[in-house]
């Protein structure tokens, strides 16, 4: 089975030119595009052979290629089906698929004579296309007419079929160079030796290798040019990106600078305002620097809640609690238990037994009668909550039996309504008398209830009668009683006011005297307390000072003793260092002197030895036996006697130095023993002083604890 690809358009993106939204999709199709009666053998061998012969005929003029004789196409006969479609040219593959060329009119093709066995048909056919768009809207490429190639010609223009409008046309420098290279290549291919000639095979291979190297070099140059162009584009893009970034940075910097400038100006304005306010305050204070008298500023006093208007001082003669007795409520019903009981008994029932009214429901509708959004939301939430609870608390109901198998209960018949039948008029009179008696009893009960309510609320009724009299006489009487009561109340208020004024005046005098006396006593008490506290502080400070002096004297003695010891140690160390340095320098000087003396002695000895050798050689050449013996005797004498004398001098010096060493040892040991004794005595004295210091501290602690 043969599979082929099939393009299936996507209707949503049919006219899209984007990569990620393609116009069509490729699917495998089982339909074989080649009919079953067509031969499937490859016909390329014959075409290649014909092409080689064609090339040979072009290069070699002596070679004559046999002309092909085409059979009758028989367009109107058996081959008619082949001409029902327009030919698909290979260079049309580069044309976009959404562009369809307009139908063109071509000249009629002159065929060979038609056989007589087929009926004649028309030689012209009209081929038309129908599009969804006008040609003016979609026709972007120039008109490309159809053509027919002659039999023995290969036009050069067909080699440029890949060039289309916008893709190489109109031709530029690159296209011209490409055309020239194609011409050169065709000329080069014409100069290649023939493949049938084995002797020219090596030459053909060299020419092909050279051409291949040339093409590779040209391709490398093209790649380098493309890389250079891409580098230039990349540089331009980077430059543009840097410029854009710099512009953005400058914008950010300018915005930040403007913000900082605005903040700076606001800060300066605030500082300037604060400065002006402070200067004004200082100027205002400077005007009253000596405490001059100023007029009272009523607005300032009333705007300041700490002024004398809101909080007067009692020492200035103002007592805020004056006339406070006027506001004291003195009532029998409020100050005594009996009055409270009587007041409670006189109160109505709705006071002792309050009635609670249910709150009114909230208005959930608007004026137009629509439900508010909040109420609608609450209602929906309540329904959802109810549905959730129902689903959660849902109990599985037992399966019901079939409806037709249930037995229906028959309801019981209703009992008949009883009726009273009157047998005679006497019974009817008796019944009417009973009904009348019932009415009398009910009325008496209601009258008793009303009487009880009246007795229960008699005081309220009397109060209403006193405040709302209906009769004219009662009104006049109540008015006269009211005037008398008001006159008595006014007289009592005047008397109480006079008495309160006298009492306030006396209380003010007494308060001033008592305030002064209490002020003096409190100040004296505070002074005595402060004096005692200061005396106690002075005693504690004196005691602490003595303790610190004792401690400081002990520390000072210890410090002085330590300083003396350190000075002595330092002196001894310096002395030892000095003696060490002196001995070191003496050793160096002595060694230097010895080395110098030794070198000088060696030089002199060598000199003398040379002189003596010269003299000895001269004397040996002259001396006699007696002279030789005399010389030996002198040498022995000069070697033994000085050595004995040297040992004697060394012993004498050693004895003299031993006396000095013994004296130095005695002096050093004597000083060290004195210092050890002195240190021991000072330690004992320090312990005694510390014991004496501890004893007063213990005494003071015992006193404090007692």
PDB file of N, CA and C in Angstrom, residues 193-206:
ATOM      1  N   UNK A 193      35.822  17.195 -20.248  1.00  0.00           N
ATOM      2  CA  UNK A 193      35.990  16.048 -21.148  1.00  0.00           C
ATOM      3  C   UNK A 193      34.828  15.093 -21.025  1.00  0.00           C
ATOM      4  N   UNK A 194      34.640  14.304 -21.989  1.00  0.00           N
ATOM      5  CA  UNK A 194      33.531  13.365 -22.014  1.00  0.00           C
ATOM      6  C   UNK A 194      33.804  12.204 -21.075  1.00  0.00           C
ATOM      7  N   UNK A 195      32.765  11.662 -20.498  1.00  0.00           N
ATOM      8  CA  UNK A 195      32.927  10.533 -19.575  1.00  0.00           C
ATOM      9  C   UNK A 195      33.323   9.255 -20.297  1.00  0.00           C
ATOM     10  N   UNK A 196      33.026   9.187 -21.574  1.00  0.00           N
ATOM     11  CA  UNK A 196      33.344   7.956 -22.308  1.00  0.00           C
ATOM     12  C   UNK A 196      34.825   7.840 -22.636  1.00  0.00           C
ATOM     13  N   UNK A 197      35.535   8.958 -22.554  1.00  0.00           N
ATOM     14  CA  UNK A 197      36.967   8.955 -22.852  1.00  0.00           C
ATOM     15  C   UNK A 197      37.732   8.647 -21.580  1.00  0.00           C
ATOM     16  N   UNK A 198      38.317   7.433 -21.486  1.00  0.00           N
ATOM     17  CA  UNK A 198      39.029   7.042 -20.261  1.00  0.00           C
ATOM     18  C   UNK A 198      40.339   7.779 -20.103  1.00  0.00           C
ATOM     19  N   UNK A 199      40.947   8.219 -21.227  1.00  0.00           N
ATOM     20  CA  UNK A 199      42.228   8.919 -21.122  1.00  0.00           C
ATOM     21  C   UNK A 199      42.080  10.306 -20.510  1.00  0.00           C
ATOM     22  N   UNK A 200      40.898  10.921 -20.670  1.00  0.00           N
ATOM     23  CA  UNK A 200      40.658  12.259 -20.122  1.00  0.00           C
ATOM     24  C   UNK A 200      39.967  12.225 -18.751  1.00  0.00           C
ATOM     25  N   UNK A 201      39.903  11.030 -18.177  1.00  0.00           N
ATOM     26  CA  UNK A 201      39.214  10.928 -16.876  1.00  0.00           C
ATOM     27  C   UNK A 201      39.951  11.679 -15.773  1.00  0.00           C
ATOM     28  N   UNK A 202      41.309  11.546 -15.759  1.00  0.00           N
ATOM     29  CA  UNK A 202      42.095  12.236 -14.728  1.00  0.00           C
ATOM     30  C   UNK A 202      41.983  13.743 -14.884  1.00  0.00           C
ATOM     31  N   UNK A 203      41.998  14.239 -16.136  1.00  0.00           N
ATOM     32  CA  UNK A 203      41.847  15.673 -16.357  1.00  0.00           C
ATOM     33  C   UNK A 203      40.479  16.150 -15.890  1.00  0.00           C
ATOM     34  N   UNK A 204      39.456  15.354 -16.176  1.00  0.00           N
ATOM     35  CA  UNK A 204      38.106  15.723 -15.729  1.00  0.00           C
ATOM     36  C   UNK A 204      38.026  15.784 -14.200  1.00  0.00           C
ATOM     37  N   UNK A 205      38.668  14.841 -13.550  1.00  0.00           N
ATOM     38  CA  UNK A 205      38.637  14.829 -12.073  1.00  0.00           C
ATOM     39  C   UNK A 205      39.331  16.054 -11.508  1.00  0.00           C
ATOM     40  N   UNK A 206      40.524  16.431 -12.122  1.00  0.00           N
ATOM     41  CA  UNK A 206      41.228  17.619 -11.627  1.00  0.00           C
ATOM     42  C   UNK A 206      40.394  18.873 -11.845  1.00  0.00           C
TER      43      UNK A 206
END
